Structure formats: C-alpha cells, structure tokens
Tab-separated table of N, CA, C and O in Angstrom:
chain	number	residue	atom	x	y	z
A	260	MET	N	-14.465	-3.719	3.183
A	260	MET	CA	-13.322	-2.789	3.203
A	260	MET	C	-13.965	-1.088	3.088
A	260	MET	O	-14.906	-1.099	2.301
A	261	GLY	N	-13.218	-0.567	3.527
A	261	GLY	CA	-13.456	0.972	3.732
A	261	GLY	C	-13.178	1.705	2.268
A	261	GLY	O	-13.131	2.784	2.222
A	262	PHE	N	-12.630	1.088	1.012
A	262	PHE	CA	-12.440	1.783	0.014
A	262	PHE	C	-13.282	1.632	-1.085
A	262	PHE	O	-13.542	0.199	-1.155
A	263	ALA	N	-13.814	2.425	-1.722
A	263	ALA	CA	-14.741	2.238	-2.680
A	263	ALA	C	-13.908	2.065	-4.006
A	263	ALA	O	-13.204	2.819	-4.505
A	264	ALA	N	-14.005	0.985	-4.552
A	264	ALA	CA	-13.276	0.742	-6.169
A	264	ALA	C	-14.254	1.639	-7.541
A	264	ALA	O	-15.484	1.481	-7.283
A	265	LYS	N	-13.412	2.414	-7.819
A	265	LYS	CA	-13.990	2.955	-9.049
A	265	LYS	C	-14.037	2.031	-10.209
A	265	LYS	O	-13.202	1.306	-10.760
A	266	LYS	N	-15.187	2.045	-10.962
A	266	LYS	CA	-15.231	1.332	-12.209
A	266	LYS	C	-14.428	1.899	-13.249
A	266	LYS	O	-14.568	3.014	-13.591
A	267	LEU	N	-13.992	0.871	-13.930
A	267	LEU	CA	-12.990	1.118	-14.862
A	267	LEU	C	-13.910	0.786	-16.361
A	267	LEU	O	-13.421	1.172	-17.494
A	268	GLY	N	-14.677	0.011	-16.024
A	268	GLY	CA	-15.341	-0.642	-17.139
A	268	GLY	C	-14.154	-1.480	-18.032
A	268	GLY	O	-13.451	-2.348	-17.544
A	269	GLY	N	-14.304	-1.272	-19.276
A	269	GLY	CA	-13.613	-1.795	-20.028
A	269	GLY	C	-12.166	-1.267	-20.286
A	269	GLY	O	-11.227	-1.956	-20.988
A	270	GLN	N	-11.904	-0.524	-19.721
A	270	GLN	CA	-10.613	0.332	-20.018
A	270	GLN	C	-9.579	-0.466	-19.629
A	270	GLN	O	-8.322	0.118	-19.925
A	271	ASP	N	-9.314	-0.844	-18.410
A	271	ASP	CA	-8.286	-1.935	-17.798
A	271	ASP	C	-8.477	-2.996	-17.291
A	271	ASP	O	-9.237	-3.278	-15.962
A	272	PRO	N	-8.489	-3.998	-18.327
A	272	PRO	CA	-8.776	-5.426	-17.671
A	272	PRO	C	-7.775	-5.936	-16.522
A	272	PRO	O	-8.458	-6.898	-16.089
A	273	PHE	N	-6.681	-5.269	-16.251
A	273	PHE	CA	-5.945	-5.794	-15.403
A	273	PHE	C	-5.962	-5.215	-13.805
A	273	PHE	O	-5.557	-5.472	-12.845
A	274	TRP	N	-6.924	-4.157	-14.011
A	274	TRP	CA	-7.349	-3.757	-12.358
A	274	TRP	C	-8.057	-4.242	-11.743
A	274	TRP	O	-9.060	-5.081	-12.249
A	275	SER	N	-8.144	-4.343	-10.598
A	275	SER	CA	-8.967	-4.975	-9.563
A	275	SER	C	-9.444	-4.371	-8.337
A	275	SER	O	-8.677	-3.217	-8.035
A	276	GLU	N	-10.241	-4.663	-7.519
A	276	GLU	CA	-10.681	-3.939	-6.068
A	276	GLU	C	-9.426	-4.262	-5.370
A	276	GLU	O	-9.170	-3.038	-4.619
A	277	GLU	N	-8.670	-5.226	-5.294
A	277	GLU	CA	-7.140	-5.062	-4.550
A	277	GLU	C	-6.522	-4.327	-4.829
A	277	GLU	O	-5.509	-3.452	-3.970
A	278	LEU	N	-6.070	-3.761	-6.237
A	278	LEU	CA	-5.480	-2.694	-6.376
A	278	LEU	C	-6.089	-1.316	-6.275
A	278	LEU	O	-5.009	-0.484	-6.097
A	279	THR	N	-7.354	-1.286	-5.974
A	279	THR	CA	-7.556	-0.008	-5.402
A	279	THR	C	-7.317	0.259	-4.241
A	279	THR	O	-7.013	1.449	-3.483
A	280	VAL	N	-7.477	-0.669	-3.475
A	280	VAL	CA	-7.177	-0.816	-1.954
A	280	VAL	C	-5.590	-0.352	-1.958
A	280	VAL	O	-5.012	0.709	-0.889
A	281	ALA	N	-4.464	-1.211	-2.723
A	281	ALA	CA	-3.275	-0.772	-2.764
A	281	ALA	C	-3.112	0.523	-2.905
A	281	ALA	O	-2.171	1.303	-2.446
A	282	ALA	N	-3.755	1.024	-4.080
A	282	ALA	CA	-3.421	2.427	-4.492
A	282	ALA	C	-3.778	3.373	-3.224
A	282	ALA	O	-2.949	4.470	-3.142
A	283	ALA	N	-4.763	3.229	-2.475
A	283	ALA	CA	-5.541	4.038	-1.691
A	283	ALA	C	-4.389	4.033	-0.375
A	283	ALA	O	-3.816	5.048	0.206
A	284	VAL	N	-3.552	2.540	-0.248
A	284	VAL	CA	-2.943	2.692	1.108
A	284	VAL	C	-1.428	3.509	0.640
A	284	VAL	O	-1.195	3.893	1.513
A	285	TYR	N	-0.970	2.943	-0.430
A	285	TYR	CA	0.530	3.686	-0.959
A	285	TYR	C	0.357	5.184	-1.370
A	285	TYR	O	1.227	5.299	-1.677
A	286	GLY	N	-1.151	5.288	-1.836
A	286	GLY	CA	-1.105	6.766	-2.528
A	286	GLY	C	-1.227	7.958	-1.715
A	286	GLY	O	-1.460	9.127	-2.427
A	287	THR	N	-0.990	7.845	-0.573
A	287	THR	CA	-0.925	9.125	0.192
A	287	THR	C	0.320	9.287	1.293
A	287	THR	O	0.968	8.384	1.745
A	288	ALA	N	0.759	10.573	1.148
A	288	ALA	CA	2.165	11.007	2.261
A	288	ALA	C	1.604	10.277	3.579
A	288	ALA	O	2.518	9.732	4.137
A	289	ALA	N	0.679	10.649	4.134
A	289	ALA	CA	0.175	10.494	5.650
A	289	ALA	C	0.074	8.904	5.707
A	289	ALA	O	0.737	8.679	6.870
A	290	HIS	N	-0.361	8.195	4.975
A	290	HIS	CA	-0.511	6.791	4.858
A	290	HIS	C	1.234	6.176	4.921
A	290	HIS	O	1.495	5.440	5.842
A	291	MET	N	2.120	6.780	4.324
A	291	MET	CA	3.388	6.171	3.941
A	291	MET	C	4.072	6.720	5.269
A	291	MET	O	4.884	5.868	5.851
A	292	GLN	N	3.458	7.924	5.961
A	292	GLN	CA	4.490	8.371	7.080
A	292	GLN	C	3.789	7.161	8.217
A	292	GLN	O	4.912	7.157	9.079
A	293	ILE	N	2.822	6.913	8.300
A	293	ILE	CA	2.353	6.022	9.354
A	293	ILE	C	2.955	4.479	9.227
A	293	ILE	O	3.408	3.958	10.163
A	294	ILE	N	2.946	4.155	8.151
A	294	ILE	CA	3.649	2.783	7.861
A	294	ILE	C	5.316	3.071	8.012
A	294	ILE	O	5.336	1.962	8.583
A	295	ARG	N	5.862	4.017	7.749
A	295	ARG	CA	7.277	4.194	8.054
A	295	ARG	C	7.517	4.307	9.451
A	295	ARG	O	8.145	3.427	10.172
A	296	TYR	N	6.656	4.764	10.052
A	296	TYR	CA	6.704	5.069	11.548
A	296	TYR	C	6.523	3.765	12.283
A	296	TYR	O	7.338	3.138	13.289
A	297	LEU	N	5.365	2.922	12.226
A	297	LEU	CA	5.233	1.880	12.815
A	297	LEU	C	6.255	0.706	12.248
A	297	LEU	O	6.418	-0.066	13.288
A	298	ARG	N	6.572	0.716	11.000
A	298	ARG	CA	7.687	-0.167	11.057
A	298	ARG	C	8.766	0.065	11.788
A	298	ARG	O	9.448	-0.948	12.035
A	299	ALA	N	9.369	1.213	11.761
A	299	ALA	CA	10.627	1.601	12.587
A	299	ALA	C	10.448	1.463	14.011
A	299	ALA	O	11.325	1.245	14.718
A	300	ASN	N	9.365	1.684	14.305
A	300	ASN	CA	8.874	1.770	15.903
A	300	ASN	C	8.270	0.775	16.782
A	300	ASN	O	8.061	0.752	17.820
A	301	GLY	N	7.398	-0.120	15.761
A	301	GLY	CA	6.510	-0.941	16.407
A	301	GLY	C	5.236	-0.509	16.966
A	301	GLY	O	5.006	0.597	16.703
A	302	PRO	N	4.408	-1.398	17.509
A	302	PRO	CA	3.251	-0.958	17.993
A	302	PRO	C	3.136	0.522	18.801
A	302	PRO	O	4.360	0.768	19.609
A	303	SER	N	2.346	1.378	18.102
A	303	SER	CA	1.909	2.558	19.182
A	303	SER	C	0.719	3.075	19.043
A	303	SER	O	-0.066	2.532	18.563
A	304	THR	N	0.337	3.946	20.098
A	304	THR	CA	-1.012	4.449	20.122
A	304	THR	C	-1.357	5.472	18.992
A	304	THR	O	-0.257	5.919	18.324
A	305	ARG	N	-2.500	5.814	18.759
A	305	ARG	CA	-2.899	7.052	18.129
A	305	ARG	C	-2.037	8.260	18.423
A	305	ARG	O	-1.463	8.844	17.609
A	306	HIS	N	-1.862	8.323	19.597
A	306	HIS	CA	-1.358	9.839	19.995
A	306	HIS	C	0.028	9.674	19.745
A	306	HIS	O	0.984	10.725	19.392
A	307	GLU	N	0.872	8.547	19.848
A	307	GLU	CA	2.435	8.317	19.497
A	307	GLU	C	2.336	8.639	17.882
A	307	GLU	O	3.255	9.362	17.480
A	308	VAL	N	1.519	8.049	17.245
A	308	VAL	CA	1.708	8.193	15.996
A	308	VAL	C	1.433	9.558	15.206
A	308	VAL	O	2.394	10.080	14.637
A	309	ALA	N	0.283	10.167	16.132
A	309	ALA	CA	0.504	11.557	15.425
A	309	ALA	C	1.370	12.593	15.973
A	309	ALA	O	2.141	13.332	15.314
A	310	HIS	N	1.964	12.443	17.171
A	310	HIS	CA	2.898	13.200	17.671
A	310	HIS	C	4.319	12.924	16.986
A	310	HIS	O	4.992	14.002	16.504
A	311	CYS	N	4.562	11.680	16.717
A	311	CYS	CA	5.959	11.495	16.164
A	311	CYS	C	5.973	11.642	14.801
A	311	CYS	O	7.048	11.777	13.973
A	312	THR	N	4.923	11.798	13.904
A	312	THR	CA	4.793	11.778	12.460
A	312	THR	C	4.387	13.170	12.239
A	312	THR	O	4.662	13.639	11.021
A	313	GLY	N	3.921	14.035	12.921
A	313	GLY	CA	3.632	15.476	13.011
A	313	GLY	C	2.224	15.474	12.039
A	313	GLY	O	1.863	16.849	11.884
A	314	LEU	N	1.404	14.397	12.259
A	314	LEU	CA	0.011	14.617	11.504
A	314	LEU	C	-0.680	15.009	12.779
A	314	LEU	O	-0.301	14.764	14.183
A	315	SER	N	-1.878	15.817	12.361
A	315	SER	CA	-2.981	16.015	13.655
A	315	SER	C	-3.344	15.043	14.004
A	315	SER	O	-3.588	14.047	13.114
A	316	PHE	N	-3.811	15.014	15.353
A	316	PHE	CA	-4.349	13.742	15.748
A	316	PHE	C	-5.800	13.171	14.930
A	316	PHE	O	-5.736	12.060	14.735
A	317	GLY	N	-6.638	14.233	14.359
A	317	GLY	CA	-7.652	13.449	13.760
A	317	GLY	C	-7.192	13.166	12.509
A	317	GLY	O	-7.804	11.901	12.070
A	318	LEU	N	-6.139	13.617	11.809
A	318	LEU	CA	-5.711	13.141	10.518
A	318	LEU	C	-5.202	11.555	10.744
A	318	LEU	O	-5.342	10.942	9.950
A	319	ALA	N	-4.307	11.435	11.744
A	319	ALA	CA	-3.639	9.991	12.049
A	319	ALA	C	-4.709	9.186	12.442
A	319	ALA	O	-4.488	7.928	11.814
A	320	ALA	N	-5.836	9.626	13.257
A	320	ALA	CA	-6.768	8.518	13.348
A	320	ALA	C	-7.663	8.213	12.286
A	320	ALA	O	-7.826	6.973	12.070
A	321	GLN	N	-7.925	9.011	11.651
A	321	GLN	CA	-8.609	8.492	10.084
A	321	GLN	C	-7.647	7.804	9.243
A	321	GLN	O	-8.027	7.018	8.858
A	322	CYS	N	-6.529	7.929	9.142
A	322	CYS	CA	-5.317	7.204	8.196
A	322	CYS	C	-5.205	5.878	9.087
A	322	CYS	O	-5.169	5.152	8.345
A	323	LEU	N	-5.079	5.744	10.363
A	323	LEU	CA	-5.089	4.379	10.935
A	323	LEU	C	-6.554	3.512	10.815
A	323	LEU	O	-6.255	2.371	10.445
A	324	ASN	N	-7.335	4.357	10.913
A	324	ASN	CA	-8.730	3.571	10.714
A	324	ASN	C	-8.840	3.244	9.114
A	324	ASN	O	-9.091	1.861	9.093
A	325	ARG	N	-8.316	3.808	8.158
A	325	ARG	CA	-8.393	3.576	6.794
A	325	ARG	C	-7.484	2.444	6.654
A	325	ARG	O	-7.524	1.429	5.795
A	326	LEU	N	-6.305	2.423	7.271
A	326	LEU	CA	-5.148	1.369	6.992
A	326	LEU	C	-5.421	-0.056	7.633
A	326	LEU	O	-5.363	-1.003	7.253
A	327	LYS	N	-6.321	0.246	8.915
A	327	LYS	CA	-6.662	-0.891	9.679
A	327	LYS	C	-8.086	-1.609	8.708
A	327	LYS	O	-7.825	-2.996	8.360
A	328	SER	N	-8.665	-0.821	8.050
A	328	SER	CA	-9.709	-1.321	7.001
A	328	SER	C	-9.015	-2.195	6.034
A	328	SER	O	-9.886	-3.154	5.413
A	329	ALA	N	-8.178	-1.821	5.412
A	329	ALA	CA	-7.155	-2.212	4.538
A	329	ALA	C	-6.460	-3.314	4.887
A	329	ALA	O	-6.031	-4.208	3.819
A	330	GLY	N	-6.437	-3.819	6.187
A	330	GLY	CA	-5.588	-5.100	6.868
A	330	GLY	C	-4.316	-4.700	6.876
A	330	GLY	O	-3.426	-5.606	7.050
A	331	VAL	N	-3.692	-3.539	6.742
A	331	VAL	CA	-2.354	-3.152	6.803
A	331	VAL	C	-1.963	-2.784	8.274
A	331	VAL	O	-0.717	-3.131	8.297
A	332	VAL	N	-2.877	-2.347	8.842
A	332	VAL	CA	-2.718	-2.076	10.358
A	332	VAL	C	-3.427	-2.779	11.288
A	332	VAL	O	-4.617	-3.112	10.780
A	333	THR	N	-2.978	-3.533	12.164
A	333	THR	CA	-3.964	-4.245	13.239
A	333	THR	C	-3.887	-3.537	14.464
A	333	THR	O	-2.736	-2.887	15.149
A	334	THR	N	-5.012	-4.154	15.178
A	334	THR	CA	-4.928	-3.501	17.008
A	334	THR	C	-4.847	-4.891	17.484
A	334	THR	O	-5.956	-5.522	17.425
A	335	PRO	N	-4.026	-5.316	18.122
A	335	PRO	CA	-3.956	-6.633	19.028
A	335	PRO	C	-4.994	-6.701	19.800
A	335	PRO	O	-5.197	-5.574	20.622
A	336	LEU	N	-5.641	-7.749	19.859
A	336	LEU	CA	-6.760	-8.237	20.696
A	336	LEU	C	-6.754	-7.732	22.081
A	336	LEU	O	-7.374	-7.057	22.649
A	337	GLU	N	-5.565	-8.099	22.674
A	337	GLU	CA	-5.301	-7.574	23.905
A	337	GLU	C	-5.174	-6.099	24.460
A	337	GLU	O	-5.084	-5.616	25.347
A	338	GLU	N	-4.888	-5.172	23.372
A	338	GLU	CA	-4.895	-4.005	23.246
A	338	GLU	C	-5.862	-3.152	22.853
A	338	GLU	O	-5.802	-2.035	22.470
A	339	GLN	N	-7.166	-3.735	22.425
A	339	GLN	CA	-8.243	-3.095	22.043
A	339	GLN	C	-8.746	-1.595	22.870
A	339	GLN	O	-8.818	-0.697	21.826
A	340	ASN	N	-8.528	-1.821	24.065
A	340	ASN	CA	-8.904	-0.629	24.656
A	340	ASN	C	-7.766	0.544	24.431
A	340	ASN	O	-8.092	1.891	24.668
A	341	ALA	N	-6.746	0.030	24.597
A	341	ALA	CA	-5.670	0.909	24.389
A	341	ALA	C	-5.392	1.732	23.017
A	341	ALA	O	-4.656	2.773	22.646
A	342	ARG	N	-5.995	1.214	22.081
A	342	ARG	CA	-5.831	1.482	20.617
A	342	ARG	C	-4.328	1.484	20.121
A	342	ARG	O	-3.781	2.683	19.481
A	343	THR	N	-3.689	0.541	20.268
A	343	THR	CA	-2.286	0.304	19.793
A	343	THR	C	-2.426	-0.072	18.579
A	343	THR	O	-3.114	-1.211	18.319
A	344	TYR	N	-1.755	0.382	17.612
A	344	TYR	CA	-1.519	-0.041	16.387
A	344	TYR	C	-0.361	-0.511	15.806
A	344	TYR	O	0.689	0.133	16.211
A	345	ALA	N	-0.598	-1.934	14.827
A	345	ALA	CA	0.862	-2.146	14.540
A	345	ALA	C	0.769	-2.390	13.114
A	345	ALA	O	-0.444	-2.914	12.665
A	346	ILE	N	1.899	-2.589	12.486
A	346	ILE	CA	1.674	-2.979	11.043
A	346	ILE	C	1.561	-4.473	10.810
A	346	ILE	O	2.213	-5.385	11.555
A	347	GLU	N	0.947	-4.814	9.857
A	347	GLU	CA	0.625	-6.367	9.368
A	347	GLU	C	1.308	-6.477	8.149
A	347	GLU	O	0.883	-5.958	7.088
A	348	THR	N	2.741	-6.886	8.363
A	348	THR	CA	3.526	-6.739	7.152
A	348	THR	C	3.182	-7.554	6.165
A	348	THR	O	3.369	-7.207	5.013
A	349	ALA	N	2.638	-8.752	6.434
A	349	ALA	CA	2.194	-9.655	5.310
A	349	ALA	C	1.219	-8.942	4.358
A	349	ALA	O	1.379	-9.058	3.041
A	350	ARG	N	0.525	-8.394	4.913
A	350	ARG	CA	-0.654	-7.585	4.246
A	350	ARG	C	-0.063	-6.373	3.432
A	350	ARG	O	-0.249	-6.354	2.231
A	351	ALA	N	0.573	-5.701	3.953
A	351	ALA	CA	1.396	-4.405	3.588
A	351	ALA	C	2.207	-5.042	2.207
A	351	ALA	O	2.144	-4.291	1.201
A	352	ARG	N	3.040	-6.014	2.700
A	352	ARG	CA	3.843	-6.767	1.635
A	352	ARG	C	3.021	-7.244	0.285
A	352	ARG	O	3.121	-6.871	-0.978
A	353	TYR	N	1.881	-7.872	0.656
A	353	TYR	CA	0.822	-8.324	-0.661
A	353	TYR	C	0.654	-7.074	-1.445
A	353	TYR	O	0.332	-7.315	-2.388
A	354	LEU	N	-0.063	-5.956	-0.723
A	354	LEU	CA	-0.541	-4.949	-1.474
A	354	LEU	C	0.456	-4.360	-2.067
A	354	LEU	O	0.145	-3.850	-3.379
A	355	PHE	N	1.646	-3.950	-1.454
A	355	PHE	CA	2.499	-3.265	-2.486
A	355	PHE	C	3.140	-4.074	-3.687
A	355	PHE	O	3.214	-3.650	-4.607
A	356	HIS	N	3.236	-5.464	-3.419
A	356	HIS	CA	3.306	-6.586	-4.673
A	356	HIS	C	2.353	-6.485	-5.827
A	356	HIS	O	3.039	-6.474	-6.774
A	357	ALA	N	1.175	-6.307	-5.342
A	357	ALA	CA	0.075	-6.565	-6.078
A	357	ALA	C	0.116	-4.875	-7.111
A	357	ALA	O	0.231	-4.963	-8.327
A	358	LEU	N	0.648	-3.899	-6.384
A	358	LEU	CA	0.633	-2.540	-7.146
A	358	LEU	C	2.032	-2.803	-7.970
A	358	LEU	O	1.962	-2.369	-9.321
A	359	GLU	N	2.848	-3.559	-7.584
A	359	GLU	CA	4.139	-3.140	-8.480
A	359	GLU	C	4.024	-4.048	-9.321
A	359	GLU	O	4.335	-3.905	-10.564
A	360	CYS	N	3.217	-5.392	-9.577
A	360	CYS	CA	3.113	-6.197	-10.557
A	360	CYS	C	2.179	-5.470	-11.739
A	360	CYS	O	2.524	-5.657	-12.727
A	361	TYR	N	1.210	-4.869	-11.179
A	361	TYR	CA	0.124	-3.908	-12.109
A	361	TYR	C	1.030	-2.921	-12.937
A	361	TYR	O	1.053	-3.087	-14.062
A	362	LEU	N	1.956	-2.154	-12.039
A	362	LEU	CA	2.870	-1.224	-12.731
A	362	LEU	C	3.710	-1.991	-13.849
A	362	LEU	O	4.133	-0.998	-14.697
A	363	ASN	N	4.006	-3.081	-13.348
A	363	ASN	CA	4.963	-3.727	-14.620
A	363	ASN	C	4.385	-4.680	-15.567
A	363	ASN	O	5.192	-5.286	-16.521
A	364	ILE	N	3.021	-4.507	-16.005
A	364	ILE	CA	2.361	-5.287	-16.689
A	364	ILE	C	2.602	-4.541	-18.065
A	364	ILE	O	2.789	-3.388	-18.332
A	365	GLY	N	3.456	-5.678	-19.147
A	365	GLY	CA	3.722	-5.549	-20.246
A	365	GLY	C	4.940	-4.634	-20.288
A	365	GLY	O	5.277	-3.875	-21.468
A	366	LEU	N	5.607	-4.484	-19.472
A	366	LEU	CA	6.966	-3.831	-19.496
A	366	LEU	C	8.111	-5.169	-19.441
A	366	LEU	O	7.934	-6.044	-18.884
A	367	GLU	N	9.201	-4.576	-19.773
A	367	GLU	CA	10.393	-5.451	-19.712
A	367	GLU	C	11.592	-4.953	-19.731
A	367	GLU	O	11.536	-3.697	-19.985
A	368	ASP	N	12.734	-5.653	-18.670
A	368	ASP	CA	13.816	-4.942	-18.622
A	368	ASP	C	14.879	-5.014	-20.026
A	368	ASP	O	14.550	-6.240	-20.283
A	369	ARG	N	15.419	-4.034	-20.321
A	369	ARG	CA	16.074	-4.134	-21.286
A	369	ARG	C	17.591	-3.354	-21.074
A	369	ARG	O	17.193	-2.192	-20.440
A	370	ARG	N	18.602	-3.772	-21.080
A	370	ARG	CA	19.926	-3.244	-20.891
A	370	ARG	C	20.586	-2.362	-22.260
A	370	ARG	O	20.437	-3.138	-23.110
A	371	ASP	N	20.852	-1.059	-22.185
A	371	ASP	CA	21.338	-0.539	-23.412
A	371	ASP	C	23.105	-0.964	-23.388
A	371	ASP	O	23.527	-1.699	-22.492
A	372	ALA	N	23.659	-0.280	-24.069
A	372	ALA	CA	25.009	-0.606	-24.538
A	372	ALA	C	25.844	-0.186	-23.220
A	372	ALA	O	26.660	-0.910	-22.844
A	373	SER	N	25.755	0.873	-22.345
A	373	SER	CA	26.135	1.209	-21.248
A	373	SER	C	25.790	0.116	-19.814
A	373	SER	O	26.459	0.494	-18.850
A	374	GLY	N	25.074	-0.661	-20.132
A	374	GLY	CA	24.536	-1.413	-19.091
A	374	GLY	C	23.362	-0.884	-18.441
A	374	GLY	O	22.813	-1.432	-17.482
A	375	PHE	N	22.709	0.332	-18.690
A	375	PHE	CA	21.858	0.788	-17.955
A	375	PHE	C	20.383	-0.130	-18.429
A	375	PHE	O	20.124	-0.186	-19.251
A	376	ALA	N	19.639	-0.552	-16.989
A	376	ALA	CA	18.394	-0.983	-17.275
A	376	ALA	C	17.273	0.079	-17.404
A	376	ALA	O	16.899	0.280	-16.141
A	377	GLY	N	16.771	-0.071	-18.559
A	377	GLY	CA	15.664	0.964	-18.654
A	377	GLY	C	14.440	-0.002	-18.810
A	377	GLY	O	14.481	-1.245	-19.160
A	378	VAL	N	13.351	0.536	-18.372
A	378	VAL	CA	12.052	-0.172	-18.687
A	378	VAL	C	11.150	0.132	-19.688
A	378	VAL	O	10.833	1.449	-19.816
A	379	LEU	N	11.136	-0.666	-20.636
A	379	LEU	CA	10.730	-0.316	-21.816
A	379	LEU	C	9.262	-1.134	-22.467
A	379	LEU	O	9.180	-2.530	-21.822
A	380	PRO	N	8.192	-0.567	-23.067
A	380	PRO	CA	7.061	-1.373	-23.175
A	380	PRO	C	7.182	-2.367	-24.212
A	380	PRO	O	7.838	-2.316	-25.011
A	381	LEU	N	6.616	-3.688	-23.879
A	381	LEU	CA	6.587	-4.643	-24.808
A	381	LEU	C	5.884	-4.417	-25.967
A	381	LEU	O	4.461	-3.497	-25.909
A	382	HIS	N	6.167	-4.891	-27.255
A	382	HIS	CA	5.074	-4.523	-28.248
A	382	HIS	C	4.000	-5.271	-28.204
A	382	HIS	O	3.895	-6.645	-27.569
A	383	GLY	N	2.954	-4.850	-28.506
A	383	GLY	CA	1.590	-6.054	-29.039
A	383	GLY	C	0.713	-5.680	-27.461
A	383	GLY	O	-0.228	-6.585	-27.094
A	384	GLY	N	0.895	-4.826	-26.815
A	384	GLY	CA	-0.081	-4.134	-25.856
A	384	GLY	C	0.539	-4.706	-24.527
A	384	GLY	O	1.334	-5.380	-24.127
A	385	LEU	N	-0.574	-4.804	-23.455
A	385	LEU	CA	-0.370	-5.091	-22.183
A	385	LEU	C	-0.642	-6.813	-22.011
A	385	LEU	O	-1.242	-7.387	-22.756
A	386	ARG	N	0.512	-7.470	-21.351
A	386	ARG	CA	0.558	-8.597	-21.082
A	386	ARG	C	0.856	-8.726	-19.602
A	386	ARG	O	1.325	-8.093	-18.984
A	387	ARG	N	0.266	-9.765	-19.117
A	387	ARG	CA	0.571	-10.120	-17.595
A	387	ARG	C	1.637	-10.786	-17.408
A	387	ARG	O	1.869	-11.792	-18.173
A	388	GLN	N	2.588	-10.577	-16.444
A	388	GLN	CA	3.784	-11.274	-16.090
A	388	GLN	C	3.712	-12.421	-15.406
A	388	GLN	O	2.411	-12.072	-14.625
A	389	THR	N	4.433	-13.388	-15.601
A	389	THR	CA	4.096	-14.408	-14.696
A	389	THR	C	5.472	-14.744	-14.092
A	389	THR	O	6.528	-14.675	-14.549
A	390	GLY	N	5.315	-15.283	-12.920
A	390	GLY	CA	6.467	-15.970	-12.203
A	390	GLY	C	7.168	-14.606	-11.478
A	390	GLY	O	8.117	-14.096	-11.230
C-alpha cells in the first residue's frame, strides 16, 4: 500500500495500519471531492475528474493513484488504457466504518432530559465496542 503507517508505540493500542489508510483516504478535501464525484457520476477518466472537481490534473492524478493504492478506487481491467476510475464501494465503506468505530471507542450515547443524544466518554478509559 502507498500509505506509510506512523508508529504510535504504546500510545494507542487501538490504532492499526488500516486506520492509517482510512485516515489518509478520508482526511483530505481532494480525496473527498474525488470520492463524492465518482459516487455521483460513475466511472470517469482522470481528465473528467480533474475538470469536474476543479482540481488540477496533477493533483487529481496523484489523488486517484493514492485512492487506488488504498483500494477505494479501481480501474476496470477492460479500461486499463483509458484510465477510467470507479469507486470501490465495499472497500470505501469498510475503511469509513473502521475509522468510525475507532472514533467511537470508549464512547456511549446518552440522552439528556430534553432527548438530546450526546456522546460522552465512558468511565474507566478506552474500551472496544462490540456489535
């Protein structure tokens, strides 16, 4: 994969290499623009992605390559020469879910008297959520 995992040592036992990939995929505005564009418009070339998102061709190409190395974007085999890119929905959902689960570690929904659902830390430190 094209993403280098930063070592957190003993600082965060819940962090993984997949979370590094998920954070890189969903952590930039350019990546999100491309993901939203491909989801809404279907398979597209680099030129179409760049033109329609307003990204420079170089940035769009770099982002598409990074998203492809993360498995979020694919190039259909029959389209290798045309460089048509499509969203790989299952992988995109998996990485998003992994990041969402990590962010919810040790948190619990609690409603106040007005019915507002706030997210508050559980006592006793970080715990993995199950289910």
